[in-house]
Coordinates of C-alpha atoms and ligand atoms in Angstrom, one line a residue:
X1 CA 0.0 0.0 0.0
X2 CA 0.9 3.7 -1.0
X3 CA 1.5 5.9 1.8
X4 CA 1.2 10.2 0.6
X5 CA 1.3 10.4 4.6
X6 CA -0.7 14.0 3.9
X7 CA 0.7 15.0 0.6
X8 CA -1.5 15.9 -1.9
X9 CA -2.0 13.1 -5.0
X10 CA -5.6 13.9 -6.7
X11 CA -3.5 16.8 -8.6
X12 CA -0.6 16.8 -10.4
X13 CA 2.4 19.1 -9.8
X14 CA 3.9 21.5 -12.5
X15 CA 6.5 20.2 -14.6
X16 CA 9.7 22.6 -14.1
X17 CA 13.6 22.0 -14.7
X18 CA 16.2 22.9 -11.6
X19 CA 19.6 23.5 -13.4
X20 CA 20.4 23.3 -9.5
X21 CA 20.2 19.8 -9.6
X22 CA 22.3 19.0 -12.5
X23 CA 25.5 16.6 -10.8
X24 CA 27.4 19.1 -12.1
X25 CA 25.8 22.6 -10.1
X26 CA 26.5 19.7 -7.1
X27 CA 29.8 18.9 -7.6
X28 CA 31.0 22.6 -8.1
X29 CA 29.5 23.5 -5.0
X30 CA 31.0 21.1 -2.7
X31 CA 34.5 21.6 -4.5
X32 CA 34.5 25.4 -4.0
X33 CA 33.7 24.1 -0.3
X34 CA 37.0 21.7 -0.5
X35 CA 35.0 18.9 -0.7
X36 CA 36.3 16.3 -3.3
X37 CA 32.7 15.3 -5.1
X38 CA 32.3 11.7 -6.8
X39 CA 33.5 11.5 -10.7
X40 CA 30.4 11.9 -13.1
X41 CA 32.7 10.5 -16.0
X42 CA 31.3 6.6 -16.3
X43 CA 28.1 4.7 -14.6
X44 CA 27.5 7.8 -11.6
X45 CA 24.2 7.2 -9.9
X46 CA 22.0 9.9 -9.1
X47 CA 18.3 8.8 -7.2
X48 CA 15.8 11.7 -7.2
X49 CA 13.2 11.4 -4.4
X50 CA 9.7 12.9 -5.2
X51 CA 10.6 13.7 -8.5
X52 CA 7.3 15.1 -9.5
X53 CA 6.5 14.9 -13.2
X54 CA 10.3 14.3 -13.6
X55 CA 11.8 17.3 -15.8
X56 CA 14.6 17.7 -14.1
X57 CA 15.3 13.4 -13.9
X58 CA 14.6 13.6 -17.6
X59 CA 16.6 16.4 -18.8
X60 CA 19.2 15.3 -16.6
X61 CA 19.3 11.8 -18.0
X62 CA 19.6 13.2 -21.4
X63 CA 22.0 14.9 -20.7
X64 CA 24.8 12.7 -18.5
X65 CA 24.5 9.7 -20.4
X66 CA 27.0 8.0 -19.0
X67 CA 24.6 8.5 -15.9
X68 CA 21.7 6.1 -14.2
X69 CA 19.0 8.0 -13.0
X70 CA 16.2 6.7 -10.9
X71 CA 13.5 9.1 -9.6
X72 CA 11.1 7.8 -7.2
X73 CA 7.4 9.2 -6.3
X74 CA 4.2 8.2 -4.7
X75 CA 1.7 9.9 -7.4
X76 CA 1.0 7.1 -10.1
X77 CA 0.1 10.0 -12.8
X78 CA 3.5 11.7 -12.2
X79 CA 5.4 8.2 -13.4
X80 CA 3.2 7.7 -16.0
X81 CA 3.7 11.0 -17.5
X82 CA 7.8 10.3 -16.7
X83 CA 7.6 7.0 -18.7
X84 CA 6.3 8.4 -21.3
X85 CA 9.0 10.9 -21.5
X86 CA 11.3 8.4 -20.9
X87 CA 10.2 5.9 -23.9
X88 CA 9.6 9.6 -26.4
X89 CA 12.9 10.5 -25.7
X90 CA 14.5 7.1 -26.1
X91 CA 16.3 7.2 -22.8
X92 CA 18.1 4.3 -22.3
X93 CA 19.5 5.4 -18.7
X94 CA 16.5 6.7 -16.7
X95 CA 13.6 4.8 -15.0
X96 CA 11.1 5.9 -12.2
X97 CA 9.6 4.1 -9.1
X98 CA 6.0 4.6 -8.5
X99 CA 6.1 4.1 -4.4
X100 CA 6.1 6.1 -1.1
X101 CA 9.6 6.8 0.5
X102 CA 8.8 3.6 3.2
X103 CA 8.5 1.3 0.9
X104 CA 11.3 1.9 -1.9
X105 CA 12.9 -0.8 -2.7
X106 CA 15.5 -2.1 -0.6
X107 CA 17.7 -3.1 -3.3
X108 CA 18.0 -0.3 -5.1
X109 CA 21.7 -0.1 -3.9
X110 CA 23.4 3.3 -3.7
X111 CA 24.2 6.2 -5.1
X112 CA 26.8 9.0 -5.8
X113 CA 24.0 11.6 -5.7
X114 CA 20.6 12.0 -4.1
X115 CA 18.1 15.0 -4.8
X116 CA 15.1 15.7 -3.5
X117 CA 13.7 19.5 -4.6
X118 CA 10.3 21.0 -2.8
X119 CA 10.1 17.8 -0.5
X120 CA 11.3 18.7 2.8
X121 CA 9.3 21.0 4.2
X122 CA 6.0 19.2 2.8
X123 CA 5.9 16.1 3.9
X124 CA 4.8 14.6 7.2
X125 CA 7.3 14.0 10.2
X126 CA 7.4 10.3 9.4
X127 CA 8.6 10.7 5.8
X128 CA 11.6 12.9 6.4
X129 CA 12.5 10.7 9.3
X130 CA 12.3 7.9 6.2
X131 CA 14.1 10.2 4.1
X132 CA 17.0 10.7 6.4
X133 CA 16.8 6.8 6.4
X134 CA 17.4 6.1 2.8
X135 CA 19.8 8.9 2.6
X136 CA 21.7 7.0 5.4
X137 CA 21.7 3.5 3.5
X138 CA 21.5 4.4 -0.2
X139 CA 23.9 7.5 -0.3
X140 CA 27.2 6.1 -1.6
X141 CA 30.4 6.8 1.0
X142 CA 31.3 10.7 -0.7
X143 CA 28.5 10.8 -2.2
X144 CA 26.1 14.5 -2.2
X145 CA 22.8 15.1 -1.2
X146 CA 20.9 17.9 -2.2
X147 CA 17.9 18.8 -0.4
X148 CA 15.3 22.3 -0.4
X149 CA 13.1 23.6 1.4
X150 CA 11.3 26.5 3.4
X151 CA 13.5 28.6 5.3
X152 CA 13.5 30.5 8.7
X153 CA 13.2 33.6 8.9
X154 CA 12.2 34.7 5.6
X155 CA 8.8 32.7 6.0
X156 CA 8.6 34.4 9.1
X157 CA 5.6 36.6 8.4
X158 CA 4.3 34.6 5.7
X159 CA 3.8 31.8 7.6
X160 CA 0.0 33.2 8.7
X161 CA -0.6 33.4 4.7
X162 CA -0.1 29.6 4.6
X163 CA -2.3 28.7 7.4
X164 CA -4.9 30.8 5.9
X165 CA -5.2 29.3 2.6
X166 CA -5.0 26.0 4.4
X167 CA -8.0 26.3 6.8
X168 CA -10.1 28.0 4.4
X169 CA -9.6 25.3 1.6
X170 CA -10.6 22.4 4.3
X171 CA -13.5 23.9 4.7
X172 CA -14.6 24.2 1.4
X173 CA -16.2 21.2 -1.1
X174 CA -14.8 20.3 -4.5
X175 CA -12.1 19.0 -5.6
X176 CA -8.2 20.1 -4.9
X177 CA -8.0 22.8 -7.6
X178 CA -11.6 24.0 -6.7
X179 CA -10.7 24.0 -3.1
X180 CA -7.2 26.2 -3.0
X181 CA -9.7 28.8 -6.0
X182 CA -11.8 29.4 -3.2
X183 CA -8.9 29.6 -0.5
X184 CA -7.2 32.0 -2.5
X185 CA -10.2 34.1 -3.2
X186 CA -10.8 34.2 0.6
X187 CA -7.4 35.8 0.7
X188 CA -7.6 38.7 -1.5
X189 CA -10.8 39.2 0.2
X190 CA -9.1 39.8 3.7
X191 CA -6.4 41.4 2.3
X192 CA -8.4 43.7 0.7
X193 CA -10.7 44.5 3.3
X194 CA -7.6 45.4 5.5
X195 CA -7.5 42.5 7.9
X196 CA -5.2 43.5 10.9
X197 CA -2.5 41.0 9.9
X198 CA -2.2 42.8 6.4
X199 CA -2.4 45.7 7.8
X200 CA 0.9 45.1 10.3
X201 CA 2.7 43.3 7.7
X202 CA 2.6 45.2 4.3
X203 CA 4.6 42.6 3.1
X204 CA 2.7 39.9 3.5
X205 CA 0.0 42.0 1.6
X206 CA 1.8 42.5 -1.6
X207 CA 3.0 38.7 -1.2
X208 CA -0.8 38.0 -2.4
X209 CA -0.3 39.7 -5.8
X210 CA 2.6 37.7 -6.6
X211 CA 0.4 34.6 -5.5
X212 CA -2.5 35.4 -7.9
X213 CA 0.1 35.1 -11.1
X214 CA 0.9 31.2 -10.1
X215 CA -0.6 28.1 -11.4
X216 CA -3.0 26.5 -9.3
X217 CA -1.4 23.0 -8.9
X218 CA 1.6 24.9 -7.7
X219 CA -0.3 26.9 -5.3
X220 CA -2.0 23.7 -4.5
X221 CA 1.1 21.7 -3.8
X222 CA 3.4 24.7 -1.6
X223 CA 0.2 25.1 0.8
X224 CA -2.1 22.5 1.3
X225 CA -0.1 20.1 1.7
X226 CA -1.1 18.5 5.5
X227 CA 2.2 18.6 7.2
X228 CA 3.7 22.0 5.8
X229 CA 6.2 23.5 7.7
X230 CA 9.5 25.8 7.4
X231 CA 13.1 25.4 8.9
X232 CA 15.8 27.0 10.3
X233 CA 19.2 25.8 8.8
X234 CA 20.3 24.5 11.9
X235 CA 17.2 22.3 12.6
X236 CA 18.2 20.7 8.9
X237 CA 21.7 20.3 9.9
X238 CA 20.7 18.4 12.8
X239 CA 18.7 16.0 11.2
X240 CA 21.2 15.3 8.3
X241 CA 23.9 15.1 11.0
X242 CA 21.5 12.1 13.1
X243 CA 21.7 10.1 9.8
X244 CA 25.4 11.0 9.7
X245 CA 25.8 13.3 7.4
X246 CA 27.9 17.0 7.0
X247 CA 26.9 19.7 5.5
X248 CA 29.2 20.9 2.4
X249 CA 28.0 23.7 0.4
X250 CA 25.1 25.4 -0.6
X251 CA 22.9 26.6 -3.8
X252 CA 23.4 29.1 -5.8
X253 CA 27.0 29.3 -6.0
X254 CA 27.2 32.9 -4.5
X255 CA 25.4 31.8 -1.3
X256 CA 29.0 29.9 -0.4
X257 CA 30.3 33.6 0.3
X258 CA 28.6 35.1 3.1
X259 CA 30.2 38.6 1.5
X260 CA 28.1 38.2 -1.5
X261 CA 25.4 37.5 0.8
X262 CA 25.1 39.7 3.9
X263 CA 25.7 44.0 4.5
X264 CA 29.5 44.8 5.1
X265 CA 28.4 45.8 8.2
X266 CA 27.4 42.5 9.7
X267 CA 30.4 41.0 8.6
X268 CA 32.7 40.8 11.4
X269 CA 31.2 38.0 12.8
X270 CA 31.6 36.2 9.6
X271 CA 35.8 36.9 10.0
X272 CA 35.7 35.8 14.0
X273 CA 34.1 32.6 13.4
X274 CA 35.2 29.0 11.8
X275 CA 32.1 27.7 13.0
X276 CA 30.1 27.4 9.5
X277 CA 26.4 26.1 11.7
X278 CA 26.9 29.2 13.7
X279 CA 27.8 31.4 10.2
X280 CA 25.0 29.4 8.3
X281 CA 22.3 30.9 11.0
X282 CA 23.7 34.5 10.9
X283 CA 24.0 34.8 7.3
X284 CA 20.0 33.7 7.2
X285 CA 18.8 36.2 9.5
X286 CA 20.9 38.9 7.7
X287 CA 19.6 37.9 4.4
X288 CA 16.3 36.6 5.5
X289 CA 16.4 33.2 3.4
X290 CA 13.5 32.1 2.6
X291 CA 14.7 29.2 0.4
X292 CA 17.5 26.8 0.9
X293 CA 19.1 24.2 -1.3
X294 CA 22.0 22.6 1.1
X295 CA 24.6 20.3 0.1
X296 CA 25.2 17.3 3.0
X297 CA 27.6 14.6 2.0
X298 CA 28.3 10.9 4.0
X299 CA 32.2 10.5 4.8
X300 CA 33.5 13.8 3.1
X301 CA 37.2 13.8 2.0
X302 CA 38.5 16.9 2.0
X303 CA 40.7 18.4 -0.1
X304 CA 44.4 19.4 0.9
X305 CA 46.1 22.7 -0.4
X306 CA 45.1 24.7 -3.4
X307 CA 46.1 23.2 -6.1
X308 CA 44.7 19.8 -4.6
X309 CA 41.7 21.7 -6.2
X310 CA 42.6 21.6 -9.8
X311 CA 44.5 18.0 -9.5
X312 CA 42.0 15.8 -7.8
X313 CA 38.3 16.9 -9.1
X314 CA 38.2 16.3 -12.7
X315 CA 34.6 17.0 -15.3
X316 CA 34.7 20.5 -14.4
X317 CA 35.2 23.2 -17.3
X318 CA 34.6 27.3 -17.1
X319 CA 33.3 29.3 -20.0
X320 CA 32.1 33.1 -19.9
X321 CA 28.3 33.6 -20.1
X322 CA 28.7 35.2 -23.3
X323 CA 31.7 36.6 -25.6
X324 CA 30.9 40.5 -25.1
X325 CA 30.9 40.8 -21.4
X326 CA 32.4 44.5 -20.2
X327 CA 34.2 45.7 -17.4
X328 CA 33.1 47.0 -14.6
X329 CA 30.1 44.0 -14.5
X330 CA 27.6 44.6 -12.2
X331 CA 25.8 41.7 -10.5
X332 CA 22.3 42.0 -7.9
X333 CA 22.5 39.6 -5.9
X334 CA 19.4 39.8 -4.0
X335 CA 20.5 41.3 -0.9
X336 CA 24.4 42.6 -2.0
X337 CA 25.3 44.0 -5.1
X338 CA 28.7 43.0 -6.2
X339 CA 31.1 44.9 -8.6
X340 CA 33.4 42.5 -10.8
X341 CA 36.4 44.5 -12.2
X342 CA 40.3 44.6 -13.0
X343 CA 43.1 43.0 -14.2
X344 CA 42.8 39.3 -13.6
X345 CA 39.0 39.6 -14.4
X346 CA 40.0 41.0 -18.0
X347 CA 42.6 37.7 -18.2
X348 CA 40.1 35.3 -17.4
X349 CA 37.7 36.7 -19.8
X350 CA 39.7 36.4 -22.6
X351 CA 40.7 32.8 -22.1
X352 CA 37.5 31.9 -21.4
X353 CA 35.7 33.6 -23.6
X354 CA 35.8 31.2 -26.6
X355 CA 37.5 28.0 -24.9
X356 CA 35.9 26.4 -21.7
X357 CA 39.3 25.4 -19.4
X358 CA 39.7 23.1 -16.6
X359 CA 40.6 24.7 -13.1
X360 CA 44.2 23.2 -14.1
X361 CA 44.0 24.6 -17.2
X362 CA 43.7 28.2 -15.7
X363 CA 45.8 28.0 -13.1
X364 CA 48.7 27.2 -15.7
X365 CA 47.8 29.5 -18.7
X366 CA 50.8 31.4 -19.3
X367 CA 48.5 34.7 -19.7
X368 CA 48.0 34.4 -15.6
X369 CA 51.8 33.5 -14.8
X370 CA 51.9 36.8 -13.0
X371 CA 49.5 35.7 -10.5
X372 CA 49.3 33.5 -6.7
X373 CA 46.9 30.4 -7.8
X374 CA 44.7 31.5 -4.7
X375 CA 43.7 34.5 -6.1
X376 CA 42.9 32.6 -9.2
X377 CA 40.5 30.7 -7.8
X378 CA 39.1 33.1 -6.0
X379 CA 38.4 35.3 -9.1
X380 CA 37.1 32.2 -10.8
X381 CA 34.6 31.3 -8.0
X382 CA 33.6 34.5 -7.0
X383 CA 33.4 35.1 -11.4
X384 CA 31.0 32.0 -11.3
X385 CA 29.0 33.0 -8.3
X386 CA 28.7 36.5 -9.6
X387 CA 27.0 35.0 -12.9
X388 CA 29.9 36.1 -15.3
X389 CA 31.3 32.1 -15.8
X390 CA 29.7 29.3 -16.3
X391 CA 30.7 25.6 -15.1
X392 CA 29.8 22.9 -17.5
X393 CA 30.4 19.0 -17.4
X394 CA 32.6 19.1 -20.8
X395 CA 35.1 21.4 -22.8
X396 CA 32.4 23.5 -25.0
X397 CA 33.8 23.3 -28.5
X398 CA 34.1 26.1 -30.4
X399 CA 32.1 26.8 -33.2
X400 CA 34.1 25.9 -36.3
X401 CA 31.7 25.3 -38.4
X402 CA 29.0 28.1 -40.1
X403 CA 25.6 28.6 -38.4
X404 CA 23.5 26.1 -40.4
X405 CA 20.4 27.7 -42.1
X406 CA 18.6 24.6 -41.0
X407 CA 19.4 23.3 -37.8
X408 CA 18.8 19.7 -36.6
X409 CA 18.2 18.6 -33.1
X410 CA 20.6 15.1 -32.6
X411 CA 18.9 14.1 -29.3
X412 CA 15.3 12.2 -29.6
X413 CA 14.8 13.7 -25.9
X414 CA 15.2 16.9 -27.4
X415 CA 12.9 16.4 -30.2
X416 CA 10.3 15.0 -28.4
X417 CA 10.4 18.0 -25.7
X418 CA 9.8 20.2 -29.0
X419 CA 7.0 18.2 -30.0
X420 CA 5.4 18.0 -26.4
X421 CA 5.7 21.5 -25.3
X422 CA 4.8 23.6 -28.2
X423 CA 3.8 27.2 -26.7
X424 CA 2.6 25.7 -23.9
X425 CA 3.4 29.2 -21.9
X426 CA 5.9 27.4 -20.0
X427 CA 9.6 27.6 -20.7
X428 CA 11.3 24.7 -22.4
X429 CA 14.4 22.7 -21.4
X430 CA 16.7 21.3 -23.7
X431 CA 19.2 18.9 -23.1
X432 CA 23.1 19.4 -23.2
X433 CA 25.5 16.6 -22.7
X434 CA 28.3 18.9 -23.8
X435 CA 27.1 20.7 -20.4
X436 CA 25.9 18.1 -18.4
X437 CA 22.5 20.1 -17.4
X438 CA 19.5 21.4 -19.4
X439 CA 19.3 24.9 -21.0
X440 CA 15.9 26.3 -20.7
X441 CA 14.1 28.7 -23.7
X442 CA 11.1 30.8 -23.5
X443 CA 8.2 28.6 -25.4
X444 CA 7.8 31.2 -28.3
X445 CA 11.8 30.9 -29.1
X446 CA 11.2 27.2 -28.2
X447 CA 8.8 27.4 -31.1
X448 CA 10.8 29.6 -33.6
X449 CA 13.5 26.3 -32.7
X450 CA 10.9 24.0 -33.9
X451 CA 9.9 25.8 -36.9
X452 CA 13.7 26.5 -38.4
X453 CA 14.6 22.9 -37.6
X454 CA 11.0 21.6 -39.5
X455 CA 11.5 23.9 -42.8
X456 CA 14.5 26.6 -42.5
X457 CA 14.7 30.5 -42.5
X458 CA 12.6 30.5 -45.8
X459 CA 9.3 32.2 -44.4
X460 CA 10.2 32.1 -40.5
X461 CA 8.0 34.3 -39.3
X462 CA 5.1 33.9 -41.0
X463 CA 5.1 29.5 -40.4
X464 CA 6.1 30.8 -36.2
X465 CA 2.6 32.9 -36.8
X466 CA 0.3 30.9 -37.4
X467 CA 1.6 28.5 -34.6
X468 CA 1.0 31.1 -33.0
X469 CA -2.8 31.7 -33.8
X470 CA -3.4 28.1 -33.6
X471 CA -2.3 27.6 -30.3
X472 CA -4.2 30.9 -28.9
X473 CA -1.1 31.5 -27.1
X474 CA -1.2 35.7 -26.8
X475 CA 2.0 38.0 -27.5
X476 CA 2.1 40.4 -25.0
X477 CA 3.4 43.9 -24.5
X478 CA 3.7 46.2 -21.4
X479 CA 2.0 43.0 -19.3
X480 CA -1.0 43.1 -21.8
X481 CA -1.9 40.7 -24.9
X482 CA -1.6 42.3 -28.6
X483 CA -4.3 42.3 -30.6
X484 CA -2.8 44.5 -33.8
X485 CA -2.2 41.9 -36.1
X486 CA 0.9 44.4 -37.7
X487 CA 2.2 44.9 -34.5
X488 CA 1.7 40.9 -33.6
X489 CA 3.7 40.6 -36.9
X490 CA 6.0 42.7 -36.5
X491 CA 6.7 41.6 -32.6
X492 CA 7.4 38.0 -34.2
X493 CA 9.5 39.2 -36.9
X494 CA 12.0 41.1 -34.4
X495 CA 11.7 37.8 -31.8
X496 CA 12.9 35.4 -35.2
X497 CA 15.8 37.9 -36.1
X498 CA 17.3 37.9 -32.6
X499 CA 16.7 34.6 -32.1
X500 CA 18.6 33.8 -35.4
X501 CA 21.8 36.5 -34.1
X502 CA 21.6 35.2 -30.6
X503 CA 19.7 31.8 -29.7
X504 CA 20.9 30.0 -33.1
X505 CA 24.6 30.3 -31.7
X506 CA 24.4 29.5 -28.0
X507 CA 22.3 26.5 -29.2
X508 CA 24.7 25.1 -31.6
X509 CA 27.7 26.1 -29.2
X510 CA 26.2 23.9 -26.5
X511 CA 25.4 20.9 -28.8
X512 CA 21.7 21.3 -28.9
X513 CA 21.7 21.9 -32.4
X514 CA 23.9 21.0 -35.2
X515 CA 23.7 21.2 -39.1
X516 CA 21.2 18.9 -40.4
X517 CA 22.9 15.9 -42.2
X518 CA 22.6 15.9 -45.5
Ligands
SAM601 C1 6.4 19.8 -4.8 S1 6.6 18.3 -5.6 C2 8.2 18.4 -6.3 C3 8.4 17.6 -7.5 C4 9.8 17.8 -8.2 N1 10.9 17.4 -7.2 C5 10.0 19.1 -8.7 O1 10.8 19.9 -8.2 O2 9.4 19.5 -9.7 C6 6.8 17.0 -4.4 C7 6.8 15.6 -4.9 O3 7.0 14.7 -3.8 C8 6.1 13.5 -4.0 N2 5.9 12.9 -2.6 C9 5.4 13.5 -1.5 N3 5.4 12.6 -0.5 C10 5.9 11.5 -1.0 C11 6.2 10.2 -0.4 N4 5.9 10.0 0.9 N5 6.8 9.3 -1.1 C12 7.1 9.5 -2.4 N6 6.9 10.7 -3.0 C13 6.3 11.7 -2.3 C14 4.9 14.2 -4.5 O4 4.0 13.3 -5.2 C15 5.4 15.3 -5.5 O5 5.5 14.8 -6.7

């Protein structure tokens, strides 16, 4: 028997792609942490628990070959939809287990990687206490863990919002979707009627706007959901240390530097202190996380000395986002903005501008001889965290070939994921294995994809229009739909030609398109 211990299963979840869970995002993280991650180059294993319609499973699969992936999930129409994904897209090294956590398979053996994304914080007691048992049996000696959830204190005065929607919702007949309509209704009724709690916490008010914008069966799925709850970091640590395991690193990269994370003035307790449970905790309550996704590993082995870095962890190669990139860069990082600038910046650009290089590679390219490897790295990391470099799984070759006219898409996955989500109005993630993660398009470039691969350049625009019409999908401007078909045309027209200049390339560079064979 099946146990959702709470968890909803009469609706399905959204599908959606984490490039945070790609073994790759993983492995960076716990390296810059001087953890030595497992090797992704031949028969990994990676187990995704709760993985939902299984996007991210899928996409990964296609995308680390040399990769088993097994995701695991208690609603029988999320693994149907997954199989048929997995079958379209022809994937030889993915499979997915229609069960609760209690009673996966105790065979299953163990893995180099475990995820398990918008789990944590939804399931009941029980189940993570299961959780933190498989993760104790089937996480492979140095293998990584990656785990979200809800975070303390940036739920803090949201968490009334929650409990709201919740108790409304049981009250109400219907089914699921029906149920969290109503709830949400309820809401923008007492928030606009001034209810005290509103009015204390303006916050929490304009919280509800951004809530009327989501999809039901996600709003379904964060709040009503029985055993919903949020953590501090700490509380996690604890329970991952019970079932013996550290913590390594966090996601995204630039939340592994509490200086890209927290005010300069709060930062003296962040030079005092070693202690990274009691740094963890501060850096959340100056930055007032919301959101985690931590890193916990089983029998770490650290890394010794710098260039221990760039000798022992291998499958890692950096590339600049993009070729034009200026200096002074400017990154937001939520709470700090961060200025990227000088010398060594410039170097790194230009040798990783067109070539992706190892860590090894940079730290012996004759153009940086003048500088200490340990400022090297540090420009490097702080260059990935800061969204200026990009990590990826393989060197990215560079383009030596002309842009074809009309592209093909090599990987069925690929293909199929064309086919499947054709201006849905969700994005689309493609494949990479050149990256090892998936790169994700708006649907309407998706579709301009799908049209130059099915008949060329010849009449672009026009074939992407009347996709377009058939699929009712609007075009919209200023936050409202377009209606002036010469407008609608010309707003296609522009999205084709920068699509060709810009999307065409990036596509091709990463392997997701190549010239079609002749
Ligand atoms: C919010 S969804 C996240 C899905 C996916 N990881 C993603 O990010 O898109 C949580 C998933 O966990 C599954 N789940 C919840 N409790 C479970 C349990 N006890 N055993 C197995 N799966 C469970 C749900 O069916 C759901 O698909």
């Amino acid at each position: 028997m099946t146990l959702a211990a709470g968890y909803i299963t009469d609706l399905d979840y959204i599908p959606g792609f984490y490039p945070h869970m790609s073994p790759t995002a993983i492995r960076y993280a716990a390296s810059l942490n001087r953890v030595v991650p497992p090797a992704i180059t031949d028969n990994f294993r990676y187990l995704e628990l709760g993985c939902g319609l299984g996007q991210s499973l899928t996409t990964l699969a296609a995308a680390n070959p040399q990769g088993e992936f097994v995701g695991i999930d208690v609603n029988p129409s999320h693994i149907e939809t997954i199989e048929k994904s997995i079958s379209a897209g022809c994937l030889k090294n993915a499979r997915a287990i229609h069960s609760d956590f209690i009673s996966l398979p105790g065979d299953i053996g163990t893995f180099e990687f475990i995820s398990l994304h918008g789990v944590f914080s939804w399931v009941s007691p029980e189940v993570r206490e299961q959780i933190l048992v498989i993760a104790k049996k089937h996480l492979a000696p140095g293998g990584l863990l990656l785990v979200s959830y809800n975070a303390m204190p940036g739920w803090a005065h949201l968490q009334p919002i929650r409990e709201i929607l919740r108790q409304y919702a049981a009250m109400r007949q219907g089914d699921t979707t029906q149920r969290i309509r109503d709830a949400l209704n309820y809401l923008v009724f007492i928030r606009d009627k001034k209810a005290k709690y509103f009015e204390d916490n303006p916050r929490a008010a304009a919280y509800v706007d951004g809530l009327l914008k989501q999809d039901l069966r996600y709003l379904a799925h964060e709040y009503l959901n029985e055993h919903w709850t949020s953590f501090y970091f700490s509380e996690v640590a604890a329970m991952f240390g019970s079932a013996e395991m550290a913590f390594v690193g966090s996601l995204p990269i630039h939340t592994n530097f509490w200086d890209l994370c927290v005010h300069p003035e709060f930062q003296d307790l962040f030079r005092t202190t070693s202690n990274r449970l009691v740094t963890e905790s501060h850096k959340d309550f100056c930055a007032n996380t919301a959101f985690r996704w931590d890193i916990y590993s089983k029998q770490p082995k650290m890394i010794e000395g710098i260039e221990g870095r760039a000798d022992l962890i291998d499958g890692l190669y950096f590339r600049a986002i993009r070729n034009d990139i200026k200096l002074p860069h400017q990154s937001n990082l939520g709470v700090v903005t961060s200025t990227v600038q000088g010398p060594l910046y410039e170097i790194l650009l230009k040798i990783i501008s067109q070539n992706t290089l190892s860590l090894s590679e940079i730290l012996r390219h004759p153009q940086l001889a003048e500088n200490v490897p340990a400022d090297i790295l540090r420009a490097v990391d702080a260059g990935v965290a800061m969204g200026l470099f990009e990590v990826n799984a393989a060197p990215v070759a560079v383009l030596s070939e002309p842009i074809p006219k009309q592209p093909y898409v090599p990987l069925a996955f690929n293909q199929f994921v064309l086919e499947n989500d054709l201006l849905s109005g969700r994005p689309v993630s493609l494949a990479s294995p050149a990256t090892g993660t998936g790169h994700t398009l708006g649907d309407f470039d998706a579709a301009i994809l799908h049209e130059l691969c099915s008949a060329g350049e010849e009449g672009l625009a026009e074939r992407v229009l009347v996709q377009l019409t058939d699929s009712k999908r609007s075009i919209q401007k200023d936050g409202k739909p377009v209606t002036d078909d010469t407008l609608r045309r010309e707003m296609v027209e522009q999205a084709c030609a920068v699509f060709l200049t810009e999307g065409i390339p990036r596509l091709c560079r990463l392997g997701i398109i190549e010239p079609k064979p002749s």
